mmCIF file of C-alpha atoms in Angstrom:
data_model
loop_
_atom_site.group_PDB
_atom_site.id
_atom_site.type_symbol
_atom_site.label_atom_id
_atom_site.label_comp_id
_atom_site.label_asym_id
_atom_site.label_seq_id
_atom_site.Cartn_x
_atom_site.Cartn_y
_atom_site.Cartn_z
ATOM 1 C CA MET Y 100 0.000 0.000 0.000
ATOM 2 C CA MET Y 101 2.881 2.436 0.725
ATOM 3 C CA ILE Y 102 4.070 1.955 -2.879
ATOM 4 C CA LEU Y 103 0.564 2.058 -4.353
ATOM 5 C CA ILE Y 104 -0.402 5.457 -2.897
ATOM 6 C CA PRO Y 105 2.412 7.554 -4.448
ATOM 7 C CA LEU Y 106 1.988 5.792 -7.791
ATOM 8 C CA LEU Y 107 -1.715 6.680 -7.819
ATOM 9 C CA ALA Y 108 -0.934 10.247 -6.784
ATOM 10 C CA ALA Y 109 1.549 10.650 -9.621
ATOM 11 C CA LEU Y 110 -0.934 9.421 -12.204
ATOM 12 C CA ALA Y 111 -3.748 11.527 -10.752
ATOM 13 C CA ALA Y 112 -1.811 14.689 -11.628
ATOM 14 C CA GLU Y 113 -2.822 14.382 -15.299
ATOM 15 C CA ILE Y 114 -5.506 17.080 -15.098
ATOM 16 C CA PRO Y 115 -5.703 19.663 -17.925
ATOM 17 C CA VAL Y 116 -5.248 22.672 -15.665
ATOM 18 C CA ALA Y 117 -4.253 24.921 -18.575
ATOM 19 C CA ARG Y 118 -7.606 24.290 -20.223
ATOM 20 C CA VAL Y 119 -9.468 25.226 -17.023
ATOM 21 C CA ILE Y 120 -7.459 28.446 -16.846
ATOM 22 C CA ASP Y 121 -8.360 29.264 -20.461
ATOM 23 C CA ASP Y 122 -12.030 28.582 -19.673
ATOM 24 C CA ALA Y 123 -11.913 30.916 -16.648
ATOM 25 C CA LYS Y 124 -10.419 33.661 -18.797
ATOM 26 C CA ALA Y 125 -13.192 33.118 -21.346
ATOM 27 C CA VAL Y 126 -15.860 33.333 -18.625
ATOM 28 C CA ASP Y 127 -14.326 36.589 -17.392
ATOM 29 C CA ARG Y 128 -14.264 38.069 -20.906
ATOM 30 C CA VAL Y 129 -17.817 37.000 -21.780
ATOM 31 C CA ALA Y 130 -19.149 38.369 -18.472
ATOM 32 C CA SER Y 131 -17.410 41.703 -19.017
ATOM 33 C CA ALA Y 132 -18.802 42.062 -22.555
ATOM 34 C CA SER Y 133 -22.335 40.881 -21.803
ATOM 35 C CA LYS Y 134 -25.234 43.237 -21.238
ATOM 36 C CA ARG Y 135 -28.596 41.509 -21.095
ATOM 37 C CA ASP Y 136 -27.473 38.743 -23.423
ATOM 38 C CA MET Y 137 -25.208 36.692 -21.151
ATOM 39 C CA PRO Y 138 -25.250 33.016 -22.294
ATOM 40 C CA HIS Y 139 -26.064 31.563 -18.865
ATOM 41 C CA ASP Y 140 -26.611 27.955 -19.973
ATOM 42 C CA LEU Y 141 -23.388 27.827 -21.962
ATOM 43 C CA LEU Y 142 -21.336 29.312 -19.131
ATOM 44 C CA ARG Y 143 -22.874 26.889 -16.622
ATOM 45 C CA ARG Y 144 -21.933 23.938 -18.835
ATOM 46 C CA ILE Y 145 -18.352 25.179 -19.103
ATOM 47 C CA VAL Y 146 -18.031 25.786 -15.350
ATOM 48 C CA ASN Y 147 -19.639 22.460 -14.393
ATOM 49 C CA ASP Y 148 -17.345 20.640 -16.800
ATOM 50 C CA ASP Y 149 -14.313 22.343 -15.259
ATOM 51 C CA ILE Y 150 -15.459 21.399 -11.750
ATOM 52 C CA GLU Y 151 -15.676 17.762 -12.858
ATOM 53 C CA THR Y 152 -12.197 18.070 -14.364
ATOM 54 C CA LEU Y 153 -10.665 19.513 -11.193
ATOM 55 C CA ARG Y 154 -12.291 16.776 -9.124
ATOM 56 C CA GLY Y 155 -10.361 14.219 -11.159
ATOM 57 C CA ARG Y 156 -13.314 12.255 -12.492
ATOM 58 C CA ARG Y 157 -12.454 8.620 -13.254
ATOM 59 C CA SER Y 158 -13.935 6.412 -15.962
ATOM 60 C CA ASP Y 159 -16.110 4.563 -13.410
ATOM 61 C CA GLY Y 160 -17.769 7.803 -12.219
ATOM 62 C CA THR Y 161 -15.760 8.142 -8.989
ATOM 63 C CA TYR Y 162 -13.305 10.978 -8.307
ATOM 64 C CA GLU Y 163 -9.708 11.418 -7.264
ATOM 65 C CA TYR Y 164 -10.388 14.584 -5.241
ATOM 66 C CA ALA Y 165 -14.064 14.177 -4.300
ATOM 67 C CA GLY Y 166 -16.355 11.589 -2.763
ATOM 68 C CA PHE Y 167 -20.030 10.857 -2.181
ATOM 69 C CA GLU Y 168 -22.122 11.462 0.924
ATOM 70 C CA ARG Y 169 -25.602 10.432 2.076
ATOM 71 C CA PHE Y 170 -27.451 13.574 1.044
ATOM 72 C CA GLU Y 171 -29.964 13.444 -1.780
ATOM 73 C CA SER Y 172 -28.861 14.991 -5.080
ATOM 74 C CA GLY Y 173 -31.490 13.315 -7.252
ATOM 75 C CA ARG Y 174 -33.722 10.273 -7.627
ATOM 76 C CA VAL Y 175 -34.252 7.331 -9.930
ATOM 77 C CA THR Y 176 -37.997 6.625 -9.755
ATOM 78 C CA ASN Y 177 -40.290 3.938 -11.099
ATOM 79 C CA SER Y 178 -44.072 3.700 -10.556
ATOM 80 C CA VAL Y 179 -45.460 0.163 -10.721
ATOM 81 C CA SER Y 180 -48.733 -1.700 -10.402
ATOM 82 C CA VAL Y 181 -48.768 -4.777 -8.143
ATOM 83 C CA GLN Y 182 -51.389 -7.187 -9.503
ATOM 84 C CA ARG Y 183 -50.009 -10.575 -8.403
ATOM 85 C CA ASP Y 184 -46.873 -11.929 -6.755
ATOM 86 C CA GLU Y 185 -44.368 -9.511 -8.219
ATOM 87 C CA LYS Y 186 -40.595 -9.047 -8.366
ATOM 88 C CA LEU Y 187 -40.223 -5.299 -8.878
ATOM 89 C CA GLU Y 188 -36.800 -4.153 -10.091
ATOM 90 C CA ILE Y 189 -35.106 -0.763 -10.184
ATOM 91 C CA ARG Y 190 -31.507 0.215 -10.926
ATOM 92 C CA GLY Y 191 -29.449 3.344 -10.362
ATOM 93 C CA PRO Y 192 -25.911 4.771 -10.081
ATOM 94 C CA PHE Y 193 -24.393 6.220 -6.905
ATOM 95 C CA VAL Y 194 -27.388 5.524 -4.669
ATOM 96 C CA TYR Y 195 -27.650 4.979 -0.926
ATOM 97 C CA ARG Y 196 -31.320 4.478 -0.052
ATOM 98 C CA LEU Y 197 -34.471 2.792 -1.354
ATOM 99 C CA LEU Y 198 -37.794 4.517 -0.739
ATOM 100 C CA ILE Y 199 -41.016 2.525 -1.241
ATOM 101 C CA GLU Y 200 -44.150 4.674 -1.305
ATOM 102 C CA SER Y 201 -47.831 3.801 -1.574
ATOM 103 C CA PRO Y 202 -49.664 6.722 -3.252
ATOM 104 C CA SER Y 203 -53.026 7.721 -1.811
ATOM 105 C CA ARG Y 204 -54.567 7.398 -5.285
ATOM 106 C CA ARG Y 205 -54.035 4.784 -7.954
ATOM 107 C CA MET Y 206 -52.109 5.742 -11.080
ATOM 108 C CA MET Y 207 -54.203 7.407 -13.801
ATOM 109 C CA LEU Y 208 -57.336 7.001 -11.637
ATOM 110 C CA PHE Y 209 -59.136 9.057 -9.016
ATOM 111 C CA SER Y 210 -60.034 5.987 -6.951
ATOM 112 C CA LYS Y 211 -58.254 5.243 -3.698
ATOM 113 C CA ASN Y 212 -55.139 3.118 -3.835
ATOM 114 C CA ARG Y 213 -55.020 -0.275 -2.074
ATOM 115 C CA ARG Y 214 -52.527 -1.726 0.332
ATOM 116 C CA VAL Y 215 -49.636 -3.899 -0.856
ATOM 117 C CA TYR Y 216 -47.766 -6.584 1.054
ATOM 118 C CA LEU Y 217 -43.992 -6.225 1.102
ATOM 119 C CA ASP Y 218 -42.207 -9.515 1.665
ATOM 120 C CA HIS Y 219 -38.512 -8.726 1.307
ATOM 121 C CA VAL Y 220 -35.952 -6.701 -0.644
ATOM 122 C CA GLU Y 221 -32.805 -7.936 -2.380
ATOM 123 C CA ILE Y 222 -30.043 -5.412 -3.081
ATOM 124 C CA GLU Y 223 -27.073 -6.171 -5.327
ATOM 125 C CA TYR Y 224 -24.563 -3.348 -5.457
ATOM 126 C CA VAL Y 225 -20.978 -2.399 -6.191
ATOM 127 C CA PRO Y 226 -19.593 -0.065 -3.496
ATOM 128 C CA GLU Y 227 -17.294 2.834 -4.336
ATOM 129 C CA ARG Y 228 -14.373 0.527 -3.644
ATOM 130 C CA GLY Y 229 -14.293 -3.230 -3.466
ATOM 131 C CA PRO Y 230 -16.161 -6.179 -4.982
ATOM 132 C CA GLN Y 231 -19.902 -6.573 -5.512
ATOM 133 C CA LYS Y 232 -22.004 -7.090 -2.383
ATOM 134 C CA THR Y 233 -25.548 -8.182 -1.548
ATOM 135 C CA GLN Y 234 -27.970 -7.039 1.133
ATOM 136 C CA ASP Y 235 -31.224 -8.849 1.957
ATOM 137 C CA VAL Y 236 -33.874 -7.110 4.064
ATOM 138 C CA LYS Y 237 -36.957 -8.893 5.380
ATOM 139 C CA LEU Y 238 -39.982 -6.577 5.592
ATOM 140 C CA ASP Y 239 -43.047 -8.811 6.156
ATOM 141 C CA ALA Y 240 -45.421 -5.846 6.330
ATOM 142 C CA TRP Y 241 -48.430 -4.268 4.639
ATOM 143 C CA LEU Y 242 -47.913 -0.816 3.150
ATOM 144 C CA GLU Y 243 -51.117 1.183 3.382
ATOM 145 C CA PRO Y 244 -52.017 4.047 0.990
ATOM 146 C CA GLY Y 245 -50.140 7.198 2.001
ATOM 147 C CA GLN Y 246 -47.410 5.266 3.841
ATOM 148 C CA ASN Y 247 -43.771 4.719 2.884
ATOM 149 C CA LYS Y 248 -40.853 2.515 3.831
ATOM 150 C CA SER Y 249 -37.168 3.361 3.433
ATOM 151 C CA ILE Y 250 -34.136 1.058 3.435
ATOM 152 C CA ASP Y 251 -30.584 2.362 3.727
ATOM 153 C CA PHE Y 252 -27.806 0.576 1.881
ATOM 154 C CA GLU Y 253 -24.899 -0.666 3.958
ATOM 155 C CA ALA Y 254 -22.615 1.452 1.743
ATOM 156 C CA ILE Y 255 -23.068 4.018 -1.013
ATOM 157 C CA ALA Y 256 -23.369 2.042 -4.234
ATOM 158 C CA ARG Y 257 -21.509 2.931 -7.390
ATOM 159 C CA GLN Y 258 -24.194 0.890 -9.156
ATOM 160 C CA ALA Y 259 -27.154 -0.947 -7.603
ATOM 161 C CA THR Y 260 -29.934 -3.308 -8.665
ATOM 162 C CA VAL Y 261 -32.833 -3.559 -6.217
ATOM 163 C CA ARG Y 262 -35.610 -6.154 -6.304
ATOM 164 C CA VAL Y 263 -38.749 -5.748 -4.190
ATOM 165 C CA PHE Y 264 -40.900 -8.840 -3.683
ATOM 166 C CA ALA Y 265 -44.546 -7.895 -3.123
ATOM 167 C CA HIS Y 266 -48.151 -8.963 -3.701
ATOM 168 C CA PRO Y 267 -51.555 -7.234 -3.518
ATOM 169 C CA ASP Y 268 -54.437 -7.803 -1.148
ATOM 170 C CA LYS Y 269 -56.328 -10.608 -2.895
ATOM 171 C CA ASP Y 270 -59.668 -9.446 -1.517
ATOM 172 C CA ALA Y 271 -59.233 -5.730 -2.277
ATOM 173 C CA GLY Y 272 -57.438 -5.968 -5.645
ATOM 174 C CA TYR Y 273 -54.265 -4.552 -7.111
ATOM 175 C CA GLY Y 274 -52.341 -1.628 -5.661
ATOM 176 C CA ASN Y 275 -49.693 0.831 -6.843
ATOM 177 C CA LEU Y 276 -46.221 1.532 -5.528
ATOM 178 C CA THR Y 277 -43.542 4.102 -6.301
ATOM 179 C CA LEU Y 278 -39.941 2.914 -5.978
ATOM 180 C CA SER Y 279 -37.210 5.532 -5.681
ATOM 181 C CA LEU Y 280 -33.440 5.258 -5.335
ATOM 182 C CA MET Y 281 -31.843 8.270 -3.622
ATOM 183 C CA GLN Y 282 -28.666 9.411 -5.372
ATOM 184 C CA ALA Y 283 -25.737 10.522 -3.249
ATOM 185 C CA ARG Y 284 -24.323 14.045 -3.328
ATOM 186 C CA VAL Y 285 -20.759 14.758 -4.385
ATOM 187 C CA PHE Y 286 -18.545 16.523 -1.837
ATOM 188 C CA ASP Y 287 -15.101 17.942 -2.481
ATOM 189 C CA HIS Y 288 -12.124 16.859 -0.410
ATOM 190 C CA PRO Y 289 -10.796 19.844 1.544
ATOM 191 C CA ASP Y 290 -7.195 18.643 1.016
ATOM 192 C CA SER Y 291 -7.530 18.609 -2.779
ATOM 193 C CA PRO Y 292 -4.805 20.642 -4.513
ATOM 194 C CA TYR Y 293 -7.623 22.282 -6.473
ATOM 195 C CA ALA Y 294 -9.982 22.946 -3.540
ATOM 196 C CA ASP Y 295 -9.771 26.743 -3.801
ATOM 197 C CA ALA Y 296 -10.319 26.713 -7.553
ATOM 198 C CA VAL Y 297 -13.356 24.449 -7.209
ATOM 199 C CA ALA Y 298 -14.810 26.745 -4.541
ATOM 200 C CA SER Y 299 -14.363 29.689 -6.911
ATOM 201 C CA GLU Y 300 -16.034 27.779 -9.755
ATOM 202 C CA LYS Y 301 -19.019 27.096 -7.505
ATOM 203 C CA ALA Y 302 -19.172 30.793 -6.668
ATOM 204 C CA ILE Y 303 -19.316 31.541 -10.402
ATOM 205 C CA LEU Y 304 -22.389 29.309 -10.666
ATOM 206 C CA ARG Y 305 -24.064 31.225 -7.841
ATOM 207 C CA GLY Y 306 -23.182 34.479 -9.561
ATOM 208 C CA LEU Y 307 -24.768 33.251 -12.781
ATOM 209 C CA ASP Y 308 -27.980 32.490 -10.891
ATOM 210 C CA HIS Y 309 -28.267 36.148 -9.871
ATOM 211 C CA ASP Y 310 -26.532 37.913 -12.805
ATOM 212 C CA GLU Y 311 -23.809 39.211 -10.471
ATOM 213 C CA VAL Y 312 -21.254 40.194 -13.106
ATOM 214 C CA PRO Y 313 -18.642 41.655 -10.699
ATOM 215 C CA SER Y 314 -18.736 38.468 -8.626
ATOM 216 C CA ILE Y 315 -18.505 36.226 -11.717
ATOM 217 C CA ARG Y 316 -15.495 38.147 -12.999
ATOM 218 C CA ALA Y 317 -13.751 38.226 -9.619
ATOM 219 C CA MET Y 318 -14.160 34.489 -9.110
ATOM 220 C CA ALA Y 319 -13.030 33.692 -12.669
ATOM 221 C CA GLN Y 320 -9.880 35.754 -12.103
ATOM 222 C CA ARG Y 321 -9.348 33.979 -8.801
ATOM 223 C CA VAL Y 322 -9.477 30.596 -10.584
ATOM 224 C CA VAL Y 323 -6.737 31.795 -12.936
ATOM 225 C CA ASN Y 324 -4.589 33.062 -10.060
ATOM 226 C CA ASP Y 325 -5.081 29.857 -8.034
ATOM 227 C CA LEU Y 326 -4.128 27.556 -10.911
ATOM 228 C CA GLN Y 327 -1.337 29.509 -12.608
ATOM 229 C CA PRO Y 328 1.379 28.302 -10.165
ATOM 230 C CA SER Y 329 0.560 24.638 -10.876
ATOM 231 C CA VAL Y 330 0.883 25.248 -14.619
ATOM 232 C CA ALA Y 331 4.166 27.086 -14.148
ATOM 233 C CA ALA Y 332 5.502 24.135 -12.135
ATOM 234 C CA THR Y 333 4.742 21.697 -14.973
ATOM 235 C CA PRO Y 334 7.381 21.236 -17.714
ATOM 236 C CA ALA Y 335 6.109 23.014 -20.798
ATOM 237 C CA ARG Y 336 7.702 20.570 -23.267
ATOM 238 C CA THR Y 337 8.454 16.884 -23.481
ATOM 239 C CA ALA Y 338 11.839 15.509 -24.487
ATOM 240 C CA ALA Y 339 10.663 15.538 -28.106
ATOM 241 C CA GLY Y 340 9.838 19.220 -27.835
ATOM 242 C CA GLU Y 341 6.059 18.745 -27.977
ATOM 243 C CA THR Y 342 3.511 20.049 -25.502
ATOM 244 C CA PRO Y 343 2.022 17.092 -23.569
ATOM 245 C CA THR Y 344 -1.727 16.970 -24.129
ATOM 246 C CA ALA Y 345 -2.824 13.521 -22.967
ATOM 247 C CA THR Y 346 -1.863 10.601 -20.769
ATOM 248 C CA SER Y 347 0.206 8.005 -22.634
ATOM 249 C CA LYS Y 348 -1.116 4.520 -23.297
ATOM 250 C CA SER Y 349 1.376 3.014 -20.825
ATOM 251 C CA ASP Y 350 0.209 5.401 -18.072
ATOM 252 C CA THR Y 351 -3.421 4.503 -18.777
ATOM 253 C CA GLU Y 352 -2.647 0.778 -18.556
ATOM 254 C CA LEU Y 353 -0.694 1.325 -15.328
ATOM 255 C CA TYR Y 354 -3.535 3.338 -13.822
ATOM 256 C CA THR Y 355 -6.049 0.607 -14.752
ATOM 257 C CA GLU Y 356 -3.872 -2.035 -13.119
ATOM 258 C CA LEU Y 357 -3.464 0.071 -9.963
ATOM 259 C CA GLN Y 358 -7.233 0.556 -9.722
ATOM 260 C CA ALA Y 359 -7.731 -3.221 -9.978
ATOM 261 C CA ILE Y 360 -5.133 -3.784 -7.250
ATOM 262 C CA GLU Y 361 -6.734 -1.157 -5.024
ATOM 263 C CA ASP Y 362 -10.135 -2.875 -5.355
ATOM 264 C CA LEU Y 363 -8.606 -6.234 -4.431
ATOM 265 C CA LEU Y 364 -6.873 -4.774 -1.377
ATOM 266 C CA THR Y 365 -10.239 -3.656 0.016
ATOM 267 C CA GLY Y 366 -11.887 -7.060 -0.495
ATOM 268 C CA THR Y 367 -11.798 -10.419 1.266
ATOM 269 C CA GLU Y 368 -8.677 -12.013 2.704
ATOM 270 C CA ALA Y 369 -8.160 -14.058 -0.469
ATOM 271 C CA GLU Y 370 -8.648 -10.967 -2.637
ATOM 272 C CA ARG Y 371 -6.178 -8.991 -0.529
ATOM 273 C CA ARG Y 372 -3.554 -11.710 -1.018
ATOM 274 C CA GLN Y 373 -4.211 -11.635 -4.752
ATOM 275 C CA GLY Y 374 -3.917 -7.845 -4.714
ATOM 276 C CA LEU Y 375 -0.549 -7.986 -2.915
ATOM 277 C CA ASP Y 376 0.733 -10.554 -5.422
ATOM 278 C CA ARG Y 377 -0.265 -8.334 -8.327
ATOM 279 C CA LEU Y 378 1.284 -5.312 -6.607
ATOM 280 C CA HIS Y 379 4.599 -7.141 -6.132
ATOM 281 C CA GLN Y 380 4.560 -8.208 -9.789
ATOM 282 C CA LEU Y 381 3.883 -4.638 -10.883
ATOM 283 C CA VAL Y 382 6.691 -3.229 -8.714
ATOM 284 C CA ARG Y 383 9.172 -5.782 -10.121
ATOM 285 C CA LYS Y 384 8.069 -4.865 -13.651
ATOM 286 C CA LEU Y 385 8.563 -1.157 -12.995
ATOM 287 C CA ARG Y 386 12.000 -1.748 -11.457
ATOM 288 C CA SER Y 387 13.103 -3.704 -14.530
ATOM 289 C CA GLN Y 388 12.211 -0.721 -16.718
ATOM 290 C CA GLN Y 389 14.398 1.698 -14.766
#
């Protein structure tokens, strides 16, 4: 693990800071020239994209300099009709809670909804780090119209598939349910090397909401000032005399291997042993290339 951490940190530095600086300068210039025609949507897209960049977004949706917390940022929702013994399924990314609701009225009708029996819930999910896990929750309860039932996941799921086993009241007839997966909110690590720049980018978004041009310009200039030192510290040219613009194929392969090792090291005892073996093999390979 002591070898793995600095290797990951070195690879994580491949963030196009110069592009973010250029974007901040563009935001400043557009804001200064705009009257009542400021392109709010376009500027928001640029700023949000730069925030994602500075967070170090990975291919699997996780971040190098940000994480996820149990505060709702959105929902994946599915409304279903329970007419017999049913296996109701819903899927979603970066979720942490299942909410089962029984509407007071049936879908598309003005008549009162009917109660539904909830037997149990099966949750298959991949946590932010580590192998796939399962969580089974026995409910054994009737859900009356207007009531709801929530189930928290044992960990925030990078991807989850949830199955709810239910049946209607045979005497009363079918009932309706609404299944919702709560999506976790992204939070920025305070020790990120780009924490100040991200905070300024968020302030630009707030300024756009209220057409505060002086604030937008000041925060855009602050982004440039915060990031300029990191660009100055980066070699401007490669050995071949070309400006580096992308991570090499070998770095990408190394990063992929390190991610796989990291996942194994957070798994079972057998997986941790496998992860250590792969780490030793990787270290020997890197030494031979020196």
